[in-house]
């Protein structure tokens, strides 16, 4: 049963990657989206002010000492606004939680010898004008302090439900789920990255984990 599920998910992953590549091949102007090249951003969005709901003065009217500065580098809990290959493709992506090490939810799926599972819970919000359709795990990578990068793997963990392998969101739609990585036990995780269009978008978000 596990093998059939893994094969099906692998096919979905391959189809999503080919589809993203096809977008570029069929519409180079759309893929450019006005960007001059690939970029990696670790600048988080400013969080909503509590005064917006409590009746307090907006941040712009408060003394400088009272303003809460936006962090320079995105960390767990922060949101990064990302763009996709086509106009109208936009996401607000939040790294919600980290599970390290993460425990498999069944006895059949286990990390390889000398390795461990690391889970990252992502929240995706479609802030664009077009529908979002992708396999989000394809666009996620985790990096350790030595610079080694590891792609996602198919595994369910006890921390919570996995991110769907076929997410489809209308504008304003949301998705929440865990993406799992298999890394060496001795590796210390440093950052996690996410990009739209199965990782082929020009813009990549990066969050500091340590």
Short mmCIF file of N, CA, C and O in Angstrom, two decimals, residues 68-154:
data_model
loop_
_atom_site.label_atom_id
_atom_site.label_comp_id
_atom_site.label_asym_id
_atom_site.label_seq_id
_atom_site.Cartn_x
_atom_site.Cartn_y
_atom_site.Cartn_z
N UNK A 68 7.20 48.87 16.42
CA UNK A 68 7.85 47.55 16.40
C UNK A 68 8.52 47.36 15.05
O UNK A 68 7.85 47.34 14.02
N UNK A 69 9.82 47.26 15.06
CA UNK A 69 10.57 47.13 13.82
C UNK A 69 10.37 45.76 13.19
O UNK A 69 10.27 44.75 13.89
N UNK A 70 10.28 45.75 11.86
CA UNK A 70 10.18 44.48 11.14
C UNK A 70 11.54 43.79 11.18
O UNK A 70 12.56 44.43 10.93
N UNK A 71 11.60 42.49 11.50
CA UNK A 71 12.89 41.79 11.53
C UNK A 71 13.61 41.87 10.19
O UNK A 71 12.97 41.90 9.13
N UNK A 72 14.92 41.94 10.23
CA UNK A 72 15.70 42.02 9.00
C UNK A 72 15.73 40.69 8.26
O UNK A 72 15.83 40.65 7.04
N UNK A 73 15.67 39.59 9.00
CA UNK A 73 15.75 38.26 8.41
C UNK A 73 14.55 37.44 8.86
O UNK A 73 14.22 37.41 10.04
N UNK A 74 13.90 36.78 7.90
CA UNK A 74 12.72 35.97 8.22
C UNK A 74 13.12 34.75 9.04
O UNK A 74 14.12 34.09 8.75
N UNK A 75 12.32 34.47 10.06
CA UNK A 75 12.52 33.30 10.90
C UNK A 75 11.20 32.53 11.02
O UNK A 75 10.20 32.90 10.39
N UNK A 76 11.20 31.48 11.83
CA UNK A 76 9.98 30.71 12.05
C UNK A 76 8.89 31.64 12.58
O UNK A 76 9.11 32.41 13.51
N UNK A 77 7.72 31.58 11.96
CA UNK A 77 6.61 32.45 12.33
C UNK A 77 6.43 33.63 11.40
O UNK A 77 5.39 34.30 11.43
N UNK A 78 7.45 33.92 10.57
CA UNK A 78 7.38 35.06 9.65
C UNK A 78 6.81 34.67 8.29
O UNK A 78 6.88 33.52 7.88
N UNK A 79 6.29 35.69 7.60
CA UNK A 79 5.68 35.52 6.28
C UNK A 79 6.51 36.24 5.23
O UNK A 79 6.95 37.38 5.45
N UNK A 80 6.70 35.61 4.09
CA UNK A 80 7.38 36.22 2.96
C UNK A 80 6.43 36.23 1.76
O UNK A 80 5.79 35.22 1.47
N UNK A 81 6.33 37.37 1.09
CA UNK A 81 5.50 37.49 -0.11
C UNK A 81 6.32 37.07 -1.33
O UNK A 81 7.41 37.58 -1.56
N UNK A 82 5.78 36.11 -2.10
CA UNK A 82 6.50 35.57 -3.25
C UNK A 82 5.68 35.70 -4.53
O UNK A 82 4.45 35.71 -4.49
N UNK A 83 6.40 35.77 -5.65
CA UNK A 83 5.77 35.83 -6.96
C UNK A 83 6.08 34.56 -7.75
O UNK A 83 7.15 33.97 -7.59
N UNK A 84 5.15 34.18 -8.63
CA UNK A 84 5.35 33.03 -9.50
C UNK A 84 5.81 33.44 -10.88
O UNK A 84 6.19 34.60 -11.12
N UNK A 85 5.76 32.50 -11.82
CA UNK A 85 6.25 32.76 -13.17
C UNK A 85 5.33 33.65 -13.98
O UNK A 85 5.78 34.36 -14.87
N UNK A 86 4.06 33.61 -13.71
CA UNK A 86 3.09 34.36 -14.50
C UNK A 86 2.50 35.52 -13.71
O UNK A 86 2.44 35.48 -12.47
N UNK A 87 2.05 36.53 -14.43
CA UNK A 87 1.37 37.65 -13.79
C UNK A 87 0.14 37.13 -13.05
O UNK A 87 -0.60 36.29 -13.57
N UNK A 88 -0.08 37.63 -11.86
CA UNK A 88 -1.23 37.19 -11.07
C UNK A 88 -0.94 36.04 -10.15
O UNK A 88 -1.80 35.66 -9.34
N UNK A 89 0.27 35.44 -10.25
CA UNK A 89 0.67 34.35 -9.35
C UNK A 89 1.43 34.91 -8.17
O UNK A 89 2.60 35.30 -8.29
N UNK A 90 0.79 34.96 -7.01
CA UNK A 90 1.42 35.49 -5.81
C UNK A 90 0.98 34.68 -4.59
O UNK A 90 -0.16 34.23 -4.51
N UNK A 91 1.90 34.48 -3.66
CA UNK A 91 1.61 33.78 -2.41
C UNK A 91 2.21 34.53 -1.23
O UNK A 91 3.30 35.09 -1.35
N UNK A 92 1.51 34.50 -0.12
CA UNK A 92 2.11 34.82 1.17
C UNK A 92 2.46 33.47 1.81
O UNK A 92 1.58 32.65 2.05
N UNK A 93 3.74 33.23 2.06
CA UNK A 93 4.21 31.95 2.57
C UNK A 93 4.76 32.14 3.99
O UNK A 93 5.62 32.99 4.21
N UNK A 94 4.24 31.35 4.92
CA UNK A 94 4.67 31.43 6.31
C UNK A 94 5.24 30.10 6.76
O UNK A 94 4.64 29.05 6.51
N UNK A 95 6.42 30.13 7.37
CA UNK A 95 6.95 28.95 8.06
C UNK A 95 6.37 28.99 9.47
O UNK A 95 6.74 29.84 10.27
N UNK A 96 5.43 28.09 9.76
CA UNK A 96 4.68 28.15 11.01
C UNK A 96 5.42 27.47 12.15
O UNK A 96 5.58 28.03 13.23
N UNK A 97 5.86 26.23 11.92
CA UNK A 97 6.51 25.44 12.97
C UNK A 97 7.61 24.57 12.38
O UNK A 97 7.63 24.29 11.18
N UNK A 98 8.50 24.10 13.25
CA UNK A 98 9.55 23.15 12.88
C UNK A 98 9.47 21.95 13.82
O UNK A 98 9.28 22.11 15.03
N UNK A 99 9.61 20.76 13.27
CA UNK A 99 9.70 19.54 14.07
C UNK A 99 11.04 18.87 13.75
O UNK A 99 11.22 18.33 12.66
N UNK A 100 11.97 18.92 14.69
CA UNK A 100 13.31 18.39 14.45
C UNK A 100 13.87 17.77 15.74
O UNK A 100 14.19 18.49 16.69
N UNK A 101 13.96 16.44 15.77
CA UNK A 101 13.59 15.51 14.70
C UNK A 101 12.08 15.28 14.67
O UNK A 101 11.39 15.50 15.67
N UNK A 102 11.60 14.85 13.51
CA UNK A 102 10.18 14.52 13.35
C UNK A 102 10.02 13.01 13.37
O UNK A 102 10.88 12.27 12.87
N UNK A 103 8.91 12.55 13.93
CA UNK A 103 8.66 11.13 14.05
C UNK A 103 7.65 10.67 13.00
O UNK A 103 6.61 11.30 12.81
N UNK A 104 7.98 9.57 12.31
CA UNK A 104 7.07 9.03 11.30
C UNK A 104 5.77 8.59 11.95
O UNK A 104 5.75 8.10 13.08
N UNK A 105 4.67 8.77 11.23
CA UNK A 105 3.36 8.39 11.77
C UNK A 105 3.04 6.92 11.55
O UNK A 105 1.99 6.44 11.98
N UNK A 106 3.92 6.19 10.86
CA UNK A 106 3.70 4.75 10.69
C UNK A 106 5.03 4.02 10.74
O UNK A 106 6.10 4.64 10.64
N UNK A 107 4.97 2.71 10.90
CA UNK A 107 6.20 1.93 11.03
C UNK A 107 6.84 1.57 9.69
O UNK A 107 7.94 1.01 9.65
N UNK A 108 6.17 1.90 8.59
CA UNK A 108 6.68 1.52 7.28
C UNK A 108 7.58 2.58 6.66
O UNK A 108 8.44 2.29 5.84
N UNK A 109 7.37 3.85 7.05
CA UNK A 109 8.15 4.96 6.50
C UNK A 109 9.16 5.44 7.53
O UNK A 109 8.77 6.03 8.55
N UNK A 110 10.42 5.17 7.30
CA UNK A 110 11.46 5.57 8.24
C UNK A 110 12.63 6.19 7.49
O UNK A 110 12.86 5.87 6.32
N UNK A 111 13.36 7.11 8.13
CA UNK A 111 14.54 7.69 7.46
C UNK A 111 15.62 6.63 7.26
O UNK A 111 15.66 5.62 7.96
N UNK A 112 16.49 6.87 6.31
CA UNK A 112 17.57 5.95 6.03
C UNK A 112 18.57 5.87 7.18
O UNK A 112 18.54 6.69 8.11
N UNK A 113 19.46 4.92 7.11
CA UNK A 113 20.47 4.74 8.14
C UNK A 113 21.30 6.01 8.32
O UNK A 113 21.80 6.59 7.35
N UNK A 114 21.44 6.47 9.55
CA UNK A 114 22.24 7.65 9.84
C UNK A 114 21.53 8.95 9.51
O UNK A 114 22.17 10.01 9.51
N UNK A 115 20.22 8.88 9.26
CA UNK A 115 19.48 10.09 8.90
C UNK A 115 18.28 10.28 9.82
O UNK A 115 17.91 9.40 10.58
N UNK A 116 17.67 11.47 9.73
CA UNK A 116 16.48 11.78 10.52
C UNK A 116 15.50 12.57 9.67
O UNK A 116 15.89 13.17 8.65
N UNK A 117 14.24 12.59 10.08
CA UNK A 117 13.24 13.43 9.43
C UNK A 117 13.21 14.79 10.11
O UNK A 117 13.30 14.90 11.33
N UNK A 118 13.07 15.83 9.29
CA UNK A 118 12.82 17.18 9.79
C UNK A 118 11.56 17.69 9.11
O UNK A 118 11.46 17.65 7.88
N UNK A 119 10.60 18.12 9.90
CA UNK A 119 9.34 18.62 9.34
C UNK A 119 9.25 20.13 9.44
O UNK A 119 9.65 20.73 10.43
N UNK A 120 8.73 20.76 8.38
CA UNK A 120 8.49 22.19 8.37
C UNK A 120 7.03 22.41 7.99
O UNK A 120 6.59 21.94 6.94
N UNK A 121 6.28 23.09 8.85
CA UNK A 121 4.88 23.37 8.55
C UNK A 121 4.78 24.71 7.82
O UNK A 121 5.20 25.75 8.33
N UNK A 122 4.22 24.67 6.62
CA UNK A 122 4.04 25.86 5.79
C UNK A 122 2.57 26.25 5.73
O UNK A 122 1.69 25.39 5.68
N UNK A 123 2.32 27.54 5.69
CA UNK A 123 0.99 28.07 5.41
C UNK A 123 1.07 28.90 4.14
O UNK A 123 1.93 29.79 4.01
N UNK A 124 0.22 28.60 3.17
CA UNK A 124 0.20 29.29 1.89
C UNK A 124 -1.11 30.06 1.76
O UNK A 124 -2.19 29.50 2.00
N UNK A 125 -1.03 31.32 1.36
CA UNK A 125 -2.22 32.13 1.12
C UNK A 125 -2.10 32.73 -0.28
O UNK A 125 -1.11 33.43 -0.57
N UNK A 126 -3.07 32.47 -1.13
CA UNK A 126 -3.04 32.98 -2.50
C UNK A 126 -3.45 34.45 -2.49
O UNK A 126 -4.62 34.79 -2.33
N UNK A 127 -2.47 35.34 -2.64
CA UNK A 127 -2.73 36.77 -2.65
C UNK A 127 -2.79 37.34 -4.07
O UNK A 127 -2.91 38.56 -4.24
N UNK A 128 -2.71 36.46 -5.07
CA UNK A 128 -2.73 36.91 -6.45
C UNK A 128 -4.13 36.98 -7.03
O UNK A 128 -5.14 36.78 -6.33
N UNK A 129 -4.19 37.23 -8.32
CA UNK A 129 -5.47 37.32 -9.03
C UNK A 129 -5.78 36.06 -9.83
O UNK A 129 -6.87 35.93 -10.37
N UNK A 130 -4.82 35.15 -9.91
CA UNK A 130 -5.00 33.89 -10.64
C UNK A 130 -5.02 32.72 -9.66
O UNK A 130 -4.52 32.83 -8.53
N UNK A 131 -5.58 31.61 -10.10
CA UNK A 131 -5.60 30.40 -9.27
C UNK A 131 -4.18 29.88 -9.10
O UNK A 131 -3.34 30.00 -10.00
N UNK A 132 -3.91 29.30 -7.94
CA UNK A 132 -2.62 28.68 -7.66
C UNK A 132 -2.78 27.18 -7.70
O UNK A 132 -3.65 26.61 -7.03
N UNK A 133 -1.96 26.50 -8.50
CA UNK A 133 -2.02 25.05 -8.63
C UNK A 133 -0.59 24.52 -8.70
O UNK A 133 0.16 24.86 -9.61
N UNK A 134 -0.23 23.68 -7.73
CA UNK A 134 1.16 23.22 -7.67
C UNK A 134 1.29 22.08 -6.66
O UNK A 134 0.36 21.79 -5.90
N UNK A 135 2.45 21.44 -6.67
CA UNK A 135 2.85 20.50 -5.63
C UNK A 135 3.90 21.22 -4.79
O UNK A 135 5.08 21.25 -5.16
N UNK A 136 3.49 21.87 -3.69
CA UNK A 136 4.40 22.76 -2.95
C UNK A 136 5.70 22.11 -2.50
O UNK A 136 6.74 22.79 -2.46
N UNK A 137 5.67 20.82 -2.15
CA UNK A 137 6.89 20.17 -1.67
C UNK A 137 8.00 20.20 -2.70
O UNK A 137 9.19 20.18 -2.34
N UNK A 138 7.65 20.27 -3.99
CA UNK A 138 8.67 20.32 -5.03
C UNK A 138 9.52 21.59 -4.95
O UNK A 138 10.66 21.61 -5.41
N UNK A 139 8.95 22.66 -4.38
CA UNK A 139 9.65 23.93 -4.33
C UNK A 139 10.32 24.22 -3.01
O UNK A 139 10.74 25.35 -2.76
N UNK A 140 10.43 23.21 -2.14
CA UNK A 140 11.01 23.41 -0.80
C UNK A 140 12.35 22.69 -0.67
O UNK A 140 12.51 21.55 -1.11
N UNK A 141 13.32 23.36 -0.04
CA UNK A 141 14.63 22.78 0.24
C UNK A 141 15.08 23.24 1.62
O UNK A 141 14.74 24.33 2.06
N UNK A 142 15.86 22.39 2.28
CA UNK A 142 16.42 22.75 3.58
C UNK A 142 17.93 22.68 3.48
O UNK A 142 18.48 21.83 2.75
N UNK A 143 18.63 23.59 4.16
CA UNK A 143 20.09 23.69 4.07
C UNK A 143 20.68 23.61 5.47
O UNK A 143 20.13 24.19 6.42
N UNK A 144 21.80 22.90 5.61
CA UNK A 144 22.45 22.84 6.92
C UNK A 144 23.55 23.89 7.01
O UNK A 144 23.82 24.62 6.04
N UNK A 145 24.18 23.98 8.16
CA UNK A 145 25.17 25.03 8.38
C UNK A 145 26.42 24.85 7.52
O UNK A 145 27.21 25.79 7.35
N UNK A 146 26.61 23.67 6.95
CA UNK A 146 27.75 23.42 6.07
C UNK A 146 27.43 23.73 4.61
O UNK A 146 28.29 23.59 3.75
N UNK A 147 26.17 24.13 4.34
CA UNK A 147 25.78 24.46 2.97
C UNK A 147 25.18 23.30 2.18
O UNK A 147 24.87 23.45 1.00
N UNK A 148 25.04 22.13 2.81
CA UNK A 148 24.43 21.00 2.13
C UNK A 148 22.92 21.21 2.02
O UNK A 148 22.27 21.56 3.02
N UNK A 149 22.36 21.01 0.82
CA UNK A 149 20.94 21.18 0.60
C UNK A 149 20.24 19.84 0.46
O UNK A 149 20.79 18.91 -0.14
N UNK A 150 19.02 19.77 0.99
CA UNK A 150 18.25 18.54 0.93
C UNK A 150 16.84 18.85 0.46
O UNK A 150 16.20 19.78 0.96
N UNK A 151 16.38 18.07 -0.53
CA UNK A 151 15.03 18.25 -1.05
C UNK A 151 14.03 17.51 -0.18
O UNK A 151 14.40 16.68 0.67
N UNK A 152 12.75 17.78 -0.40
CA UNK A 152 11.70 17.16 0.40
C UNK A 152 11.58 15.68 0.08
O UNK A 152 12.02 15.21 -0.98
N UNK A 153 11.01 14.95 1.01
CA UNK A 153 10.75 13.53 0.82
C UNK A 153 9.30 13.25 1.17
O UNK A 153 8.64 14.05 1.84
N UNK A 154 8.77 12.13 0.69
CA UNK A 154 7.38 11.76 0.98
C UNK A 154 7.31 10.98 2.28
O UNK A 154 7.77 9.84 2.36
#
